[in-house]
Short mmCIF file of C-alpha atoms and ligand atoms in Angstrom, two decimals:
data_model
loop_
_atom_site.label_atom_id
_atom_site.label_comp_id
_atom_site.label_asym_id
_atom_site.label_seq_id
_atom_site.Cartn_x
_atom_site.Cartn_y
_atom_site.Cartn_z
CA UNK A 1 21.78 10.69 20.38
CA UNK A 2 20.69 9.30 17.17
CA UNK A 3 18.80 6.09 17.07
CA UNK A 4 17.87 3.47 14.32
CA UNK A 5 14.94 5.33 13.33
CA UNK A 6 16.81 8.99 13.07
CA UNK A 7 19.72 6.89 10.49
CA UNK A 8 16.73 4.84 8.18
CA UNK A 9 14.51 8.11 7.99
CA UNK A 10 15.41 9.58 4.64
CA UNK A 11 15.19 5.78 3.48
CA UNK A 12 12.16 4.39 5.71
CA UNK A 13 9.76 4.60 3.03
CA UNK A 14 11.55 2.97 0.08
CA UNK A 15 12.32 -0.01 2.40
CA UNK A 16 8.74 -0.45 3.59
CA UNK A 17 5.93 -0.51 1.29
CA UNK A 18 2.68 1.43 2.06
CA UNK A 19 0.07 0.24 4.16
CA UNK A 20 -3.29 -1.49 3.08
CA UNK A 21 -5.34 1.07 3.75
CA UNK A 22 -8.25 -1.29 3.40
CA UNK A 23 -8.01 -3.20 6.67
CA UNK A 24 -6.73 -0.14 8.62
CA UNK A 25 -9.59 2.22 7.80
CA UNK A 26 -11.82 -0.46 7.98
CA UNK A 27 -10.88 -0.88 11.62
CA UNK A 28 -10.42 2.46 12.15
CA UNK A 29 -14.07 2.97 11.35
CA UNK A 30 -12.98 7.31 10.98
CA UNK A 31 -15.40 10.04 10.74
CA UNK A 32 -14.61 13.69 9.81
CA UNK A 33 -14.88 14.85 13.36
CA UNK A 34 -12.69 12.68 14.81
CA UNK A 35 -8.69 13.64 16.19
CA UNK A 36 -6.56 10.70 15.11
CA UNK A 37 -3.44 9.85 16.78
CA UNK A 38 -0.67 7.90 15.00
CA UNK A 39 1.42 6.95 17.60
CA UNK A 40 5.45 6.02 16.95
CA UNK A 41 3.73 6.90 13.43
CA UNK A 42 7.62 7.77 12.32
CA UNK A 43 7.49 9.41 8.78
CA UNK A 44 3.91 9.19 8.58
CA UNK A 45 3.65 6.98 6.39
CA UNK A 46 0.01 5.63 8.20
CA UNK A 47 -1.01 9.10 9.03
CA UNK A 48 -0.58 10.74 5.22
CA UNK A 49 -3.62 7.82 4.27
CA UNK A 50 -5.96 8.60 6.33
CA UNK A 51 -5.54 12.56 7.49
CA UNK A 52 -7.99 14.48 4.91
CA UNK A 53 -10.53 11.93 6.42
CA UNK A 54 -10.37 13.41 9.66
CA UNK A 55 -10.67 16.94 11.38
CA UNK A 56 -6.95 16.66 13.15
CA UNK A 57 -4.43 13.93 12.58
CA UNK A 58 -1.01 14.36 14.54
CA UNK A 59 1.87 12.14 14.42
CA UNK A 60 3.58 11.63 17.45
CA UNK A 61 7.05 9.89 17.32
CA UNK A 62 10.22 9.76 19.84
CA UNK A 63 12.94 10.21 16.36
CA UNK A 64 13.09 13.97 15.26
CA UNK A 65 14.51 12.09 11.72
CA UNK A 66 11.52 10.19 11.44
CA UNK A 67 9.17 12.82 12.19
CA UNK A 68 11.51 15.57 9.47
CA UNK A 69 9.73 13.48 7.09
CA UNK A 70 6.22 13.80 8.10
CA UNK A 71 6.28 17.01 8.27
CA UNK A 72 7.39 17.07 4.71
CA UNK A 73 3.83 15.55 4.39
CA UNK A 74 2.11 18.52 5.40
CA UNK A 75 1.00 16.44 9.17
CA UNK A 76 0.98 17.71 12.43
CA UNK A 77 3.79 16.01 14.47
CA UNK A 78 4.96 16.01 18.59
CA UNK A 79 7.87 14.92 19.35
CA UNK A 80 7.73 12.26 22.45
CA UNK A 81 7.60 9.12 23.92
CA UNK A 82 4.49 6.85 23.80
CA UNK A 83 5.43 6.16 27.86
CA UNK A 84 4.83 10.31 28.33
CA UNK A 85 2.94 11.88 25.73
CA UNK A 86 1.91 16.27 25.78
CA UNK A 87 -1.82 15.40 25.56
CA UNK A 88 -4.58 16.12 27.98
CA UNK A 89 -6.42 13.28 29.00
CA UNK A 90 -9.38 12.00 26.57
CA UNK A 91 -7.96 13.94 23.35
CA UNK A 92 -7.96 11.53 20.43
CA UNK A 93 -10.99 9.49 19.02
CA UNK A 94 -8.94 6.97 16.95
CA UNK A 95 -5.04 6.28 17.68
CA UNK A 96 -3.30 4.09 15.61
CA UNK A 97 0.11 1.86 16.39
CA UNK A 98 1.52 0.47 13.71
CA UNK A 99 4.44 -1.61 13.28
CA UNK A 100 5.74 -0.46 16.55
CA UNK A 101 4.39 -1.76 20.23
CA UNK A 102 7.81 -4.22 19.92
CA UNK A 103 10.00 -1.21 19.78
CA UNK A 104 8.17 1.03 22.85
CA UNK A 105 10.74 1.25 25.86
CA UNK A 106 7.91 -0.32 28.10
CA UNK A 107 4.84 -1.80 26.61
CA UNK A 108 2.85 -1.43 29.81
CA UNK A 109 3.05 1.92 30.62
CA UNK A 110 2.38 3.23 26.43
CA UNK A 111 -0.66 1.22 26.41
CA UNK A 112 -1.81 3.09 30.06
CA UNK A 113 -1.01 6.08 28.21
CA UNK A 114 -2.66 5.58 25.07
CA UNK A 115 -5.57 4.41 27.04
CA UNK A 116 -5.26 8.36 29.08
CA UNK A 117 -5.31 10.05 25.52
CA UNK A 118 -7.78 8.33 24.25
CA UNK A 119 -11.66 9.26 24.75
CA UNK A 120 -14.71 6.99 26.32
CA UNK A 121 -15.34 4.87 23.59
CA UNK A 122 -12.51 5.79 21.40
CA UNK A 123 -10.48 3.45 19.80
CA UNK A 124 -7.47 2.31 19.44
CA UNK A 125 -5.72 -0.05 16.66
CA UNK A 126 -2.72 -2.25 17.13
CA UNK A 127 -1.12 -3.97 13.65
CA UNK A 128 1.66 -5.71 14.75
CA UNK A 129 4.01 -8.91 13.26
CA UNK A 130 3.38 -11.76 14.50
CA UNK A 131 5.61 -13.34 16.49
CA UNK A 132 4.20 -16.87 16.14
CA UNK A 133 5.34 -16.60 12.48
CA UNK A 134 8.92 -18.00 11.28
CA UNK A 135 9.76 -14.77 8.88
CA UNK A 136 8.78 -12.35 12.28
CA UNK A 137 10.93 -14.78 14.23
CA UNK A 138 14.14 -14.39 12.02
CA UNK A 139 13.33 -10.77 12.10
CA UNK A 140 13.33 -10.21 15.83
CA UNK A 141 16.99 -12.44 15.86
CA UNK A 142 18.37 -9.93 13.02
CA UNK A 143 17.12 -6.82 15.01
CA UNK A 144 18.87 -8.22 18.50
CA UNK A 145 21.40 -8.51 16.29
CA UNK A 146 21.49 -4.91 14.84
CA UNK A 147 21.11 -4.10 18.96
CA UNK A 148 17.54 -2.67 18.32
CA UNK A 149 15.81 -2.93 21.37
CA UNK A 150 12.48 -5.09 20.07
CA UNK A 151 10.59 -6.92 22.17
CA UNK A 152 8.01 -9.08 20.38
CA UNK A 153 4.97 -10.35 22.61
CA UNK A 154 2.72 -12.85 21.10
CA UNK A 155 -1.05 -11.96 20.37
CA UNK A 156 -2.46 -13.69 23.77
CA UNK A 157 0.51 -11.76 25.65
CA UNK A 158 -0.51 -8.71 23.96
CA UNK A 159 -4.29 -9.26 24.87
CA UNK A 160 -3.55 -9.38 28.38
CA UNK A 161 -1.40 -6.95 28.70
CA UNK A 162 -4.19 -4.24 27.20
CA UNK A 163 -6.85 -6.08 29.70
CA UNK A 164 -4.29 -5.45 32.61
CA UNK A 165 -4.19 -1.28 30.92
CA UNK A 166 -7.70 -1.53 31.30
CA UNK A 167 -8.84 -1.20 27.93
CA UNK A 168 -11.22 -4.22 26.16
CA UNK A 169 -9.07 -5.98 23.34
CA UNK A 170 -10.45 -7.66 20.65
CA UNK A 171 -7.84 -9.59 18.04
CA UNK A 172 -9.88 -8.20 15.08
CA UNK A 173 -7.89 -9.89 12.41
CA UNK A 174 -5.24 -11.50 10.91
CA UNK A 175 -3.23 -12.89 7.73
CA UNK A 176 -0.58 -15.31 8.71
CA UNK A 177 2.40 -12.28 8.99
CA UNK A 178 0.41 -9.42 10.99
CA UNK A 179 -2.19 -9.00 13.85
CA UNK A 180 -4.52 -6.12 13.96
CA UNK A 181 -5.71 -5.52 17.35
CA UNK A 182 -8.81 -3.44 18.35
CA UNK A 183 -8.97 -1.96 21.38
CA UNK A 184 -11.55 -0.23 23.47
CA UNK A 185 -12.08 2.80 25.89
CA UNK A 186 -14.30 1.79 28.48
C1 LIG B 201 8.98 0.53 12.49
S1 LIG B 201 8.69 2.22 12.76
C2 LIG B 201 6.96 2.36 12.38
C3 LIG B 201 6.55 3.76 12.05
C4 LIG B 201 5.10 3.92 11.61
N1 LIG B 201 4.18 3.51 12.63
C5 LIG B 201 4.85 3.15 10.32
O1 LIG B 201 4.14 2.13 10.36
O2 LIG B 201 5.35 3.58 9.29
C6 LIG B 201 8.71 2.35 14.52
C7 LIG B 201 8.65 3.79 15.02
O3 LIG B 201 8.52 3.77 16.43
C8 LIG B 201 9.23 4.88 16.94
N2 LIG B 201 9.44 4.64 18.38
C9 LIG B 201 10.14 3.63 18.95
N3 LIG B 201 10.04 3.70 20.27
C10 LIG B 201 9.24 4.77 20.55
C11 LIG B 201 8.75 5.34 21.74
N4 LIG B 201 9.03 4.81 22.93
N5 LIG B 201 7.95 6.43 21.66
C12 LIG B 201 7.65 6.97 20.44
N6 LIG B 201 8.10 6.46 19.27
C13 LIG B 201 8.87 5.37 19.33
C14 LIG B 201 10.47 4.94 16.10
O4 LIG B 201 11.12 6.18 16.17
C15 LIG B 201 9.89 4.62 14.72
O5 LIG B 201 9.51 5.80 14.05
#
């Protein structure tokens, strides 16, 4: 069945505007050996910045719309859930989220599973809107509305949750509309 995601594909991009690639590769901290995951990375719009920077960058994404496009891109692309992803434990370096923990099906069990894909001392970043803000507010009431099925956790719910995943948060930054969450392999 076609979702949100699968109907805004062809559009995606013209409604949201790039990323900053400053803060994310900052964060990111990426060197040419490294496998980078962009997880629910949907048209690839994160992944096309940063791939020639790294030996493998695959975008994994649960709408076969969304993904259409980043293949269009040239990137490597799975089609799956965060909850249950094809990947042998300890694959990726880096995995990015972007723009998407409030949309996973369950938040606990992706971040266990991004924590099994990701190696020792990888790392994994979280940019997400915050919640505490009035604009993300009105946005989570217009996407209940449009029977999307978000689920917006503020940045000290978020931090716990990752702690109870057993990975070692750190809120790394933030500008008054988005968090950027680092997150550790033990
Ligand atoms: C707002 S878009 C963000 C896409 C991309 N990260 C970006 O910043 O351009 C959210 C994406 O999450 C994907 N998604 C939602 N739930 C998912 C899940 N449980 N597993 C994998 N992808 C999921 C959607 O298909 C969509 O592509």
């Amino acid at each position: 069945m076609m979702d949100h995601f699968d109907l805004l594909a062809a559009v995606y991009e013209k409604l949201i505007p790039p990323p900053d690639p400053r803060v994310l590769g900052k964060l990111l901290d990426l060197a040419p050996v490294h496998a980078l995951l962009d997880a629910a990375g949907g048209t690839g719009r994160v992944a096309g910045v940063f791939a020639a920077a790294v030996a493998r960058a695959v975008v994994c994404d649960s709408s076969p719309r969304m993904l259409e496009q980043a293949r269009r891109k040239g990137l490597e692309t799975v089609l799956a859930e965060v909850e249950a992803m094809p990947f042998a434990d300890a694959t990726f370096d880096r995995i990015l989220l972007v723009d998407a923990f409030h949309h996973l099906r369950d938040q606990a069990a992706s971040l266990r599973e991004l924590l099994r894909v990701l190696k020792p001392d990888g790392r994994l970043v979280i940019e997400e809107p915050d919640v505490r803000r009035l604009p993300v507010k009105i946005t989570a009431m217009l996407e209940r509305l449009f029977l999307m099925r978000s689920r917006f956790e503020t940045p000290s719910s978020m931090l716990r949750m990752i702690d109870e995943a057993e990975g070692v948060p750190t809120l790394a930054r933030e500008d008054g509309f988005r968090i950027w969450l680092v997150v550790v392999k033990p």
